[in-house]
Short mmCIF file of C-alpha atoms and ligand atoms in Angstrom, two decimals:
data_model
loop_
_atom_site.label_atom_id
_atom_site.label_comp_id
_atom_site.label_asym_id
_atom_site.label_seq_id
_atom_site.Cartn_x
_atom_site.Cartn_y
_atom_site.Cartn_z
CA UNK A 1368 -64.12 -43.28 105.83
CA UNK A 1369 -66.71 -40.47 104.27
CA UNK A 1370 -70.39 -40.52 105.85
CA UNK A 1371 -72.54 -42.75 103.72
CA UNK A 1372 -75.76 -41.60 102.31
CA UNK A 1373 -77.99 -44.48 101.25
CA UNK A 1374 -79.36 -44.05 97.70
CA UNK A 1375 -83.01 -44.57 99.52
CA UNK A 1376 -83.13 -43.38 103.08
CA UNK A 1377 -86.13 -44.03 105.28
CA UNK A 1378 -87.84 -41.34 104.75
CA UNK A 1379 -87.36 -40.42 100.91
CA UNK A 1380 -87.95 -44.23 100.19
CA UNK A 1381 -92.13 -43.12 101.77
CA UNK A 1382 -91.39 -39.96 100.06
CA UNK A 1383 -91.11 -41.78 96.26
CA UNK A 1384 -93.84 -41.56 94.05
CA UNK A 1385 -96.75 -43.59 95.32
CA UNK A 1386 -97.46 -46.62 92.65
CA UNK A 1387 -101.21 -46.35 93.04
CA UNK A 1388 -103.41 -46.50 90.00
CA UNK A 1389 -103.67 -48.73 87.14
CA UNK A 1390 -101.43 -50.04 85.61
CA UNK A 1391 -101.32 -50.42 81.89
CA UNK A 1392 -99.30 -50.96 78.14
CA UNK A 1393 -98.17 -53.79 80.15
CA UNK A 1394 -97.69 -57.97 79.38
CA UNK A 1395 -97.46 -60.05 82.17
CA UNK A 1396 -94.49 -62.57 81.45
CA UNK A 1397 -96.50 -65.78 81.81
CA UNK A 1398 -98.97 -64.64 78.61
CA UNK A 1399 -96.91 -61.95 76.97
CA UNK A 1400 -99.40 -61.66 74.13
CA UNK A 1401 -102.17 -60.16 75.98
CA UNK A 1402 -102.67 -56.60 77.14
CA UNK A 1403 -103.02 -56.83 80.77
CA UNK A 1404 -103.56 -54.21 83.84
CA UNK A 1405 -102.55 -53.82 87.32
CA UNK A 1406 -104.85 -51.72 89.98
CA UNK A 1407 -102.19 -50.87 92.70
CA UNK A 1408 -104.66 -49.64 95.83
CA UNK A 1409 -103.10 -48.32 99.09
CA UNK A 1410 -99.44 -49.66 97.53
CA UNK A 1411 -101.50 -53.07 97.69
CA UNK A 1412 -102.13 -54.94 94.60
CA UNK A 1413 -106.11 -54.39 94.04
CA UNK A 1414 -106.96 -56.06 91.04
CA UNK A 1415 -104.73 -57.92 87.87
CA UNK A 1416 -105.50 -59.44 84.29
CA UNK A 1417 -106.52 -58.67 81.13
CA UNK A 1418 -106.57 -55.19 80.11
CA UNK A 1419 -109.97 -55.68 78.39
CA UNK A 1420 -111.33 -56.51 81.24
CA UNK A 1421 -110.84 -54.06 84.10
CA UNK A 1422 -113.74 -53.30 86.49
CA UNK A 1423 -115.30 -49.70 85.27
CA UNK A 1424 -114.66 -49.49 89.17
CA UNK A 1425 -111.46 -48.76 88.37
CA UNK A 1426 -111.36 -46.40 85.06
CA UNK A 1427 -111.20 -42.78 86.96
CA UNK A 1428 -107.77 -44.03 89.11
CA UNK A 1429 -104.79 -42.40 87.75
CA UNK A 1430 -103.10 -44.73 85.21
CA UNK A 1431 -99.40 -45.23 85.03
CA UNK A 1432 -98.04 -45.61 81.39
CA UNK A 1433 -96.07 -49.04 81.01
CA UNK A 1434 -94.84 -48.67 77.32
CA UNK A 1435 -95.80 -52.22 76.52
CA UNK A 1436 -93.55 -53.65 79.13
CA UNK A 1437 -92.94 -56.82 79.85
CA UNK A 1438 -93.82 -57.58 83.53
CA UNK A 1439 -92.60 -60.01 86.30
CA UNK A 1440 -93.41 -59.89 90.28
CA UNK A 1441 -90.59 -58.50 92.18
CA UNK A 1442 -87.51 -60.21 92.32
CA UNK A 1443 -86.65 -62.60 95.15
CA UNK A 1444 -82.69 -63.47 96.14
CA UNK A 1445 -83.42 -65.74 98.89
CA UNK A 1446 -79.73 -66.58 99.89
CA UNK A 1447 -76.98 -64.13 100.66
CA UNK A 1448 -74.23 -63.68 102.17
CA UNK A 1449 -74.43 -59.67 102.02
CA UNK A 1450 -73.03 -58.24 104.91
CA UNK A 1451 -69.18 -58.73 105.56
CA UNK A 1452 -65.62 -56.93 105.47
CA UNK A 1453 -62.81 -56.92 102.95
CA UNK A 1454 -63.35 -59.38 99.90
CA UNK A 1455 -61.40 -62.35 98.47
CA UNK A 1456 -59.78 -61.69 95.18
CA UNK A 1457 -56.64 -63.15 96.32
CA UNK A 1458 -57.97 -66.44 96.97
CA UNK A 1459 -59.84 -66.41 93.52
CA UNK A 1460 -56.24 -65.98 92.34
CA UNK A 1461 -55.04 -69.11 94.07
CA UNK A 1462 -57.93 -71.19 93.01
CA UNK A 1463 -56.68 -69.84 89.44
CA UNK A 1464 -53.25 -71.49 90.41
CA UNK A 1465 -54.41 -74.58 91.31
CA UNK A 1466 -55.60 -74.82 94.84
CA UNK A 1467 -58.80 -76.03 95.50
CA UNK A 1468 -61.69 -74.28 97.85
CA UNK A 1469 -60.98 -76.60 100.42
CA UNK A 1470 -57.61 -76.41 100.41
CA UNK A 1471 -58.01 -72.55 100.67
CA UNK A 1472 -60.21 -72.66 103.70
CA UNK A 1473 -57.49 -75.58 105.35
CA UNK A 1474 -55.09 -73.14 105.23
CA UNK A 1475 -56.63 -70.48 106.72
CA UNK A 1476 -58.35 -68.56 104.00
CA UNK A 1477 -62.08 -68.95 103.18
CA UNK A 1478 -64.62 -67.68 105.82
CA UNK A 1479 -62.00 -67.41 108.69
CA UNK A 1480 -60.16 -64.65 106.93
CA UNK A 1481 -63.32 -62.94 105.77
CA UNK A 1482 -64.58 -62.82 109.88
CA UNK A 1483 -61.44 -61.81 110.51
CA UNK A 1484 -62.21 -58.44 108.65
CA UNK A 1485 -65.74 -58.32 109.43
CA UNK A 1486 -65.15 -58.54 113.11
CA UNK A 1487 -62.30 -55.69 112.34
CA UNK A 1488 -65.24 -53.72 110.33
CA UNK A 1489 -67.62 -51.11 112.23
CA UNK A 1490 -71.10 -51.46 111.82
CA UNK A 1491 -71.28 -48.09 109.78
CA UNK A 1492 -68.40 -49.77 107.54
CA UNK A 1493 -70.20 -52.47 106.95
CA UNK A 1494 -73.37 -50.81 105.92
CA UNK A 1495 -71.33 -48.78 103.68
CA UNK A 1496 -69.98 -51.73 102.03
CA UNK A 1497 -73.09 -54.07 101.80
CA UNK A 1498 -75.08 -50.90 100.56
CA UNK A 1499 -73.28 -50.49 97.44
CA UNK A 1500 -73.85 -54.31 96.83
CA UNK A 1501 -77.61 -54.04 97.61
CA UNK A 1502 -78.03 -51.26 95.01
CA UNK A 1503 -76.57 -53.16 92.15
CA UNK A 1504 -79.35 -56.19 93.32
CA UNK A 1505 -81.99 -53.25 93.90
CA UNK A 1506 -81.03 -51.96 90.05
CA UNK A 1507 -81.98 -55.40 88.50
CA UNK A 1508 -85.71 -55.66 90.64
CA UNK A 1509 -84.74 -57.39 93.62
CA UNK A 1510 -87.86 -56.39 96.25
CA UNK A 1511 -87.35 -59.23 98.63
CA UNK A 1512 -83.44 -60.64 100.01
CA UNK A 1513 -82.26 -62.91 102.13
CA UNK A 1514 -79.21 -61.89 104.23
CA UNK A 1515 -77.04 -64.07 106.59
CA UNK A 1516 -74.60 -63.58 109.51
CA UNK A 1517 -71.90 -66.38 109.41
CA UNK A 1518 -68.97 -63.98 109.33
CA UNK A 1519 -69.05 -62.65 112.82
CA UNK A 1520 -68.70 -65.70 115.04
CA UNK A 1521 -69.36 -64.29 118.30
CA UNK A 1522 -72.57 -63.04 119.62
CA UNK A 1523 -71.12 -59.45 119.42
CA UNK A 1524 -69.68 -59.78 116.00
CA UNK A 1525 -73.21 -61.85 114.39
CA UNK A 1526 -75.05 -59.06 116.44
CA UNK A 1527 -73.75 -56.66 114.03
CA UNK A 1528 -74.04 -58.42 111.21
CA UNK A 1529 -77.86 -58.77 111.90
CA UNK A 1530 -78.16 -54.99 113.07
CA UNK A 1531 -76.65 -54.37 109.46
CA UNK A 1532 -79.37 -56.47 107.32
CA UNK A 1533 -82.25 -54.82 109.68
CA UNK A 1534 -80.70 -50.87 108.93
CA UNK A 1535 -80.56 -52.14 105.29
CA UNK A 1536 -83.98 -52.89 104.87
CA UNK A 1537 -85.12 -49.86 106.68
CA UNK A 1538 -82.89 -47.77 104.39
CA UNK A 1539 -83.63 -48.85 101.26
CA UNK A 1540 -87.24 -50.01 101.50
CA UNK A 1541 -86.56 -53.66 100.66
CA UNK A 1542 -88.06 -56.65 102.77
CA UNK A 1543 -85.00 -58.06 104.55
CA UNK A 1544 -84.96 -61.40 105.77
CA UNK A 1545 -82.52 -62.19 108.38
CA UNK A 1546 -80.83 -66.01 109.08
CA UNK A 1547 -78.70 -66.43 111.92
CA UNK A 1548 -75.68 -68.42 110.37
CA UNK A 1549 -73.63 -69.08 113.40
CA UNK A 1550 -72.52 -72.23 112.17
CA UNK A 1551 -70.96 -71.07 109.24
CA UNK A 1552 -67.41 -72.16 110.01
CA UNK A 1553 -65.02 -72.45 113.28
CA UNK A 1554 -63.57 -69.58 114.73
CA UNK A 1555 -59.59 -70.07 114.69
CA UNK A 1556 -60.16 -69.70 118.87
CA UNK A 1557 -62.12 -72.79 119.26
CA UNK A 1558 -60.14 -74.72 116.76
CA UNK A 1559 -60.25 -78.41 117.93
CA UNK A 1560 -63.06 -77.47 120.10
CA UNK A 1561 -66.16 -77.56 117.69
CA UNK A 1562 -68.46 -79.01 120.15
CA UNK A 1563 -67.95 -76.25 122.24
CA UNK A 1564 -68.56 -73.47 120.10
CA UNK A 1565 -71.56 -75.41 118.79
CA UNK A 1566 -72.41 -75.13 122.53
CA UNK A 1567 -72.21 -71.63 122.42
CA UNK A 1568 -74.44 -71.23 119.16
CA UNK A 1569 -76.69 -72.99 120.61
CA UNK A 1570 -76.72 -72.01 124.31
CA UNK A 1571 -75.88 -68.45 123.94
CA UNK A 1572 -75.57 -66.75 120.61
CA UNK A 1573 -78.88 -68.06 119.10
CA UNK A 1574 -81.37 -67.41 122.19
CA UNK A 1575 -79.66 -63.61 122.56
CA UNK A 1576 -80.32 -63.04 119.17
CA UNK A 1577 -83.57 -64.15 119.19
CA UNK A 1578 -84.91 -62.54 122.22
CA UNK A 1579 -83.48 -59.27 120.09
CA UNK A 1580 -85.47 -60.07 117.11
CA UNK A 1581 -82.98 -60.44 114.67
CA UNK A 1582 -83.51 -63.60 113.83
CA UNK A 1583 -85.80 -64.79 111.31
CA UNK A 1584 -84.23 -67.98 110.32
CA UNK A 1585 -81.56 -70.54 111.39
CA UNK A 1586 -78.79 -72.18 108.69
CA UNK A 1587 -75.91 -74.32 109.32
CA UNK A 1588 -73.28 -75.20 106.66
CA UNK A 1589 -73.02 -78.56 107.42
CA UNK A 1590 -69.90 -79.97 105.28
CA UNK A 1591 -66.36 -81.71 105.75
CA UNK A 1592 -64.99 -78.25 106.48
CA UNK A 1593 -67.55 -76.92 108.36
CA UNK A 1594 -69.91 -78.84 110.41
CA UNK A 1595 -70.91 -82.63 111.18
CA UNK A 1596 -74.40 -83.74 110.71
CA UNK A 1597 -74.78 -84.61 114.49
CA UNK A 1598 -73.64 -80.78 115.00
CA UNK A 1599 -76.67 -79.71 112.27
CA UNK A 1600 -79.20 -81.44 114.08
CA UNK A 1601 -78.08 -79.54 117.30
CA UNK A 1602 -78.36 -76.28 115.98
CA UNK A 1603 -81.95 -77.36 114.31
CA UNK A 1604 -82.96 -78.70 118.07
CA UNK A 1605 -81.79 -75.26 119.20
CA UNK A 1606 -83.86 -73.31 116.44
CA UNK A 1607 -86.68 -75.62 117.07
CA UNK A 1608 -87.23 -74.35 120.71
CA UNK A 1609 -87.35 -70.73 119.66
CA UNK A 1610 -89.92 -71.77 117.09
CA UNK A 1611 -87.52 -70.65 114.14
CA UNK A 1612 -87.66 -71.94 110.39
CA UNK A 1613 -84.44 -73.78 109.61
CA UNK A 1614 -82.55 -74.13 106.69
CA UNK A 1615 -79.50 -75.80 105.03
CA UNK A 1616 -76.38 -75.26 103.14
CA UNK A 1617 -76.53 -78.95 101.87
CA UNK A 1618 -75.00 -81.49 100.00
CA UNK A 1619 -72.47 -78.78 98.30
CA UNK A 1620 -69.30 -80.39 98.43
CA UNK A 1621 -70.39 -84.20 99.37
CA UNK A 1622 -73.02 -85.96 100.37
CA UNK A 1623 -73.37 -85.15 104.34
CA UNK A 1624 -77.03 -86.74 104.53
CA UNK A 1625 -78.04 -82.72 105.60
CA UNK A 1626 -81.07 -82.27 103.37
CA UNK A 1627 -83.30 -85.48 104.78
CA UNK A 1628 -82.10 -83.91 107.98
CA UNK A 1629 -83.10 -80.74 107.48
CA UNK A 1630 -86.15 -81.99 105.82
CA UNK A 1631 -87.50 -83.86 109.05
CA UNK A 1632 -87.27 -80.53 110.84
CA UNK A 1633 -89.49 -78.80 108.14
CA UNK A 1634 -86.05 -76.96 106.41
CA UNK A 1635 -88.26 -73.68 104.49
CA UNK A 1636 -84.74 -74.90 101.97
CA UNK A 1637 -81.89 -76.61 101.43
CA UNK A 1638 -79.49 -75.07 99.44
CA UNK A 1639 -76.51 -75.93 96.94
CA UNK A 1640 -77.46 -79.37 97.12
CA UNK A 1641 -74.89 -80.87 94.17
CA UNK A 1642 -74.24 -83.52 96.30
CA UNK A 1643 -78.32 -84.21 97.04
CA UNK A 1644 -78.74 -88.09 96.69
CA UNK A 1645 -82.12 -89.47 96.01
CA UNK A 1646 -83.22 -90.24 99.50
CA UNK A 1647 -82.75 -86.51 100.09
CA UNK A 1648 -84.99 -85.43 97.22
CA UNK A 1649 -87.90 -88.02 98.48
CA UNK A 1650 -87.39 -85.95 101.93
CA UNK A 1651 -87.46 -82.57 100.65
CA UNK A 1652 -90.78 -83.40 98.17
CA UNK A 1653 -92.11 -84.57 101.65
CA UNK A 1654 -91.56 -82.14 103.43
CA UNK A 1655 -92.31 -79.60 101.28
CA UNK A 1656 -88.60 -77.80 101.44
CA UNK A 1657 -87.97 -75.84 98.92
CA UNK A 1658 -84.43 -76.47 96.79
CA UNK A 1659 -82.28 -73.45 95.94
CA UNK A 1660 -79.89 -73.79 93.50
CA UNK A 1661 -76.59 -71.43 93.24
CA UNK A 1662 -75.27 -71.39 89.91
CA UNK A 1663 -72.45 -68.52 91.08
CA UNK A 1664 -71.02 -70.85 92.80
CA UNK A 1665 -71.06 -73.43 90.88
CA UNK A 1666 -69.81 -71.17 88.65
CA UNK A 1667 -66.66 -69.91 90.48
CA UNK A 1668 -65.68 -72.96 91.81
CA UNK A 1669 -65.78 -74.20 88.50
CA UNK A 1670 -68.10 -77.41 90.17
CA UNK A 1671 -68.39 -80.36 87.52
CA UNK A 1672 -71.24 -81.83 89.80
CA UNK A 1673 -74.95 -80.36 88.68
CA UNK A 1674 -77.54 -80.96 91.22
CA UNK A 1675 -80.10 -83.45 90.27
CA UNK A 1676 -82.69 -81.30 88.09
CA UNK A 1677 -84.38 -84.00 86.24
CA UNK A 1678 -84.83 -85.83 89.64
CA UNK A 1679 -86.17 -82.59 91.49
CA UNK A 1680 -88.14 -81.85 88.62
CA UNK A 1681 -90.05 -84.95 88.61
CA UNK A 1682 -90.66 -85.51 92.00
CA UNK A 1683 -92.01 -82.04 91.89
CA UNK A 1684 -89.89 -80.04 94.57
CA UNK A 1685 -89.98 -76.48 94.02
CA UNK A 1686 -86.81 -75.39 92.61
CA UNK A 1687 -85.14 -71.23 93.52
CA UNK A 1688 -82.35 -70.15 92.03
CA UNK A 1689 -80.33 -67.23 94.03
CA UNK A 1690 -76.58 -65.36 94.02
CA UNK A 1691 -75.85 -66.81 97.02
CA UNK A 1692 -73.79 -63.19 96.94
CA UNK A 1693 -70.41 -63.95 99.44
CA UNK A 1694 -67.40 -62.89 98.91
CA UNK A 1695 -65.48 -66.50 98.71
CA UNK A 1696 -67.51 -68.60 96.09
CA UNK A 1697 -69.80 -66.28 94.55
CA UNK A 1698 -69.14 -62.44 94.51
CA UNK A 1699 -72.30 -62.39 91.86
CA UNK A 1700 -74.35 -58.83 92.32
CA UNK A 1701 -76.39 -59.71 89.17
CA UNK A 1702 -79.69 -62.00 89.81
CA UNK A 1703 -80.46 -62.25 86.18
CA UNK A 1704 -76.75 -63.46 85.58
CA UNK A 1705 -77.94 -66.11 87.80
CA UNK A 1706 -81.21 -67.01 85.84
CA UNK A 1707 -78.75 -66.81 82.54
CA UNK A 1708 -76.87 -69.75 84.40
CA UNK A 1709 -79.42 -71.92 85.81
CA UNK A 1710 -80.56 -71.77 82.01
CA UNK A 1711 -77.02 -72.50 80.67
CA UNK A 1712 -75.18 -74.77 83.60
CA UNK A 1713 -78.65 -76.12 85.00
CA UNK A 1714 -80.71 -76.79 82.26
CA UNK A 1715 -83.56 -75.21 83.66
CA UNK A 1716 -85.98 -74.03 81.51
CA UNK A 1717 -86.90 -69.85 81.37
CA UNK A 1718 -90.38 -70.22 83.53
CA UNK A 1719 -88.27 -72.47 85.96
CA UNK A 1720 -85.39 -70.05 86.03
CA UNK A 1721 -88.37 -67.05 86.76
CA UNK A 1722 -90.33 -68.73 89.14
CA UNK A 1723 -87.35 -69.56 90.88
CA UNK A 1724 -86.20 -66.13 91.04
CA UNK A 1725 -89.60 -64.90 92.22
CA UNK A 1726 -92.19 -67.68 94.06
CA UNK A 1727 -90.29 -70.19 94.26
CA UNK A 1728 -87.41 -67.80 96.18
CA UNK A 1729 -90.76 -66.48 97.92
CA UNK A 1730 -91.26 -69.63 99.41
CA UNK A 1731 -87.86 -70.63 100.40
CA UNK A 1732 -87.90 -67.92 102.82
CA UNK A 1733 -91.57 -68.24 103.85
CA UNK A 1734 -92.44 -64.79 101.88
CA UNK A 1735 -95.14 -66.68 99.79
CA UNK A 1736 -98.24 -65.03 101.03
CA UNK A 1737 -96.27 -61.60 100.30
CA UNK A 1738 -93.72 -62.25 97.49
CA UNK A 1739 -93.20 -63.56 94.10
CA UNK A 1740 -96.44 -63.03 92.69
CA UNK A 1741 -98.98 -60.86 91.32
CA UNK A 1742 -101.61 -61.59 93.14
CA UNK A 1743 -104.44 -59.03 94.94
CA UNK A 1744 -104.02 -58.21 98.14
CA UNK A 1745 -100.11 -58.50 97.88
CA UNK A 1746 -98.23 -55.63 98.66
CA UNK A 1747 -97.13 -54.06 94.73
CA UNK A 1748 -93.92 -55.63 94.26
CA UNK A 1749 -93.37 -55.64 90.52
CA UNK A 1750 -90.41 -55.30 87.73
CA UNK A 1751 -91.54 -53.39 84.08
CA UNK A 1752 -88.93 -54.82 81.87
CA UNK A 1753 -87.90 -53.48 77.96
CA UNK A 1754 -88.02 -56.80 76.39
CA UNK A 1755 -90.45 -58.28 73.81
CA UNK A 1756 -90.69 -62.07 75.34
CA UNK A 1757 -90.20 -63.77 78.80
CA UNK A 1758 -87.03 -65.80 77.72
CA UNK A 1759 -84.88 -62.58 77.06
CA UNK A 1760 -84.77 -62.42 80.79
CA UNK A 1761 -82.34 -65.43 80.59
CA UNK A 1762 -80.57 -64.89 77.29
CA UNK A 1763 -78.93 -61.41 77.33
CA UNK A 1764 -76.16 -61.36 79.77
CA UNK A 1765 -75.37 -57.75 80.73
CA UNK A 1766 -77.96 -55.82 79.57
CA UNK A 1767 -79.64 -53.32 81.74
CA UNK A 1768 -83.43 -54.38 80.68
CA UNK A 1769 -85.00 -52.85 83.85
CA UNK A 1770 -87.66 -50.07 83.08
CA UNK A 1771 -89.52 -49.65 86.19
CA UNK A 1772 -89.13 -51.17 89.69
CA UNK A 1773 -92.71 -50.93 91.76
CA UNK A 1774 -91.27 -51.79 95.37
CA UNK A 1775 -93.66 -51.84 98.79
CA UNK A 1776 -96.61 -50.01 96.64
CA UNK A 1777 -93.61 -46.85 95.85
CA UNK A 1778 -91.96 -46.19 92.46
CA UNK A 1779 -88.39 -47.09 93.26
CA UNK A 1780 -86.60 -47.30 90.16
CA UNK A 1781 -87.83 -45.62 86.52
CA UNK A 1782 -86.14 -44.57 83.77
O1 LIG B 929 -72.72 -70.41 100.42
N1 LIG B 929 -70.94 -72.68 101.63
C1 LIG B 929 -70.73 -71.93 102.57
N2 LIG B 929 -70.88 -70.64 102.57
C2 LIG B 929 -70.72 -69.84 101.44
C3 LIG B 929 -69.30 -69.57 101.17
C4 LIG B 929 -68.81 -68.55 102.08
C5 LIG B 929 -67.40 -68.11 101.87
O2 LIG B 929 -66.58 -68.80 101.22
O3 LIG B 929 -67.12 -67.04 102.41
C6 LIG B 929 -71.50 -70.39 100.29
O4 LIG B 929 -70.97 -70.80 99.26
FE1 LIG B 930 -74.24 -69.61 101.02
#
């Protein structure tokens, strides 16, 4: 394949235009009536709030132009599946024809045949590939992303899944949030011999990757197809030890009891979550975990089930709403697309849909004190959009409405 040159390489992402200075023409998106600033200080954010009343302090720094753009914090996708070989439009084809997702993944499609080509992918491929994706994520404001392993299934093979995400966030200048998803699904070798290879998640593959730093949190996709609830609670024990945040895919297919599960061991999320009965809610309000919702694939599965908004809602647990980007269920590369559908298939409502696209994803990845807000002392992660009002950010589908993207205190995106 032809060398790939990342849009953004280490050093020309420090070599963008520094976003220091104030900020103004702008509207926050929570009170888009009022003129408002934002001091950016050492690519920290120094000061924000009404234009009328910035510190004379700050009235000789350079000022930056907004245009009377709208303005969010930097976006927040705070579950992918980024990083893999080959993709799956054969299988959407099949679901087309009838089959369902579980049927594909019994017979040997779904995540087996997408580790098949990511363990046949070289780590330079793979960059290649998951670049391209991260730019069209990048485009729309994303400043902060989740990315999980799950499609290597060997330490060697989730080793260079995680070396992947890590080169990616160097490259482009985007936190990058790593999860170790070993327990994704069960390598065709160990079929019939789960508790083994749960063993050897657990035992081997987790501790290595660790000790390596590449491991910033632990997820199991505890379903029918995938993995028992007794095997969940394994992995968590094993993630415990190495003092890492867990979290869940949960509840997405049936109800597998994984959310108060992952709730008792202090899950930063559960996600998915269709499935989530009302115990699970009371144990995720408790606990504080954080529910992120995945519209895509909802979406793509063409999923009847919603997940229980009202009941979230009114007990209070913060909701996210992500692409859950993977080439199987939801091959999404559009975050507002996702905000669109939490609108439209969710019924969430548009400051929902935002904060759970920016603090609300935040949290569900324990960025809060960094991420998905505004707020001084934060590092300047922030999105200038061309719209008039807050709520166009979940009505247009398509558009391109980005005008600006302030990323790690650097001008990363203008038009
Ligand atoms: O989040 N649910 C499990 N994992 C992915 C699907 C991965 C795949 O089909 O490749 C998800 O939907
Ligand atoms: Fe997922």
């Amino acid at each position: 394949m032809t060398p790939f040159e990342p849009l953004v390489s280490p050093a020309s992402h420090a070599s963008l235009a520094s976003a220091d200075g104030v900020w103004t023409h702008l509207r926050l998106a929570t009170k888009a009536s009022e003129q408002a600033a934002i001091v950016v200080a050492d690519g920290k954010i120094g000061w924000v709030g009404p234009r009328a009343d910035l510190p004379a302090e700050f009235a000789a720094l350079p000022v930056h132009d907004g245009g009377d753009a709208l303005v969010t914090p930097g976006l927040v996708d705070c579950h992918t599946h980024l990083v893999y070989g080959g993709q799956r439009a054969n299988e959407f084809a099949m679901r087309l024809a009838g089959a369902s997702y579980e049927e594909v993944a019994r017979a040997g499609g779904g995540i087996v045949s997408s580790v098949r080509a990511t363990r046949e992918a070289s780590e330079d491929e793979l960059f290649a590939s998951a670049a391209k994706r991260l730019e069209c994520l990048l485009a729309e404001g994303v400043c902060a992303i989740e990315i999980k392993s799950g499609y290597g299934l060997t330490l060697e093979h989730e080793r260079k899944q995680l070396l992947v995400a890590r080169r990616l966030g160097e490259a482009f200048g985007v936190t990058v949030r790593t999860t170790f998803l070993g327990a994704h699904a069960l390598p065709a070798e160990y079929a019939g011999r789960s508790a083994a290879y749960i063993d050897l998640v657990c035992e081997e593959m987790l501790p290595a990757l660790a000790a390596e730093g590449l491991v910033d949190a632990v997820d199991v996709f505890c379903e029918r197809i995938a993995f028992s609830l007794a095997e969940t609670e394994q992995v968590f024990k094993a993630a415990q030890r190495l003092n890492l945040p867990v979290k869940l895919h949960a509840e997405q297919l049936s109800d597998m009891g994984g959310a108060a599960l992952a709730a008792r061991y202090g899950a930063l999320s559960c996600d998915h979550i269709e499935h989530l009965s009302t115990a699970g809610i009371e144990a995720m309000r408790a606990a504080g975990t954080v529910a992120v919702l995945l519209p895509g694939a909802f979406y793509t599965l063409r999923d009847t089930q919603v997940p229980p908004i009202a009941a979230l809602r009114e007990a209070g647990v913060p909701m996210a709403v992500s692409t859950d980007h993977n080439p199987g269920t939801s091959p999404a590369l559009s975050l507002l697309l996702m905000v669109n559908m939490a609108c439209t298939l969710f019924r969430l409502t548009v400051p929902e849909a935002i904060a759970g696209v920016t603090e609300h994803a935040a949290r569900a990845l324990g960025l809060q004190a960094t991420h998905g807000a505004i707020a001084v002392g934060m590092p300047a992660n922030f999105v200038l959009w061309d719209l008039r009002e807050a709520a166009e950010l979940a009505y247009w589908v398509g558009q391109r409405p980005v005008r600006c993207v302030v990323r790690q205190g650097r001008v990363a995106l203008h038009d």
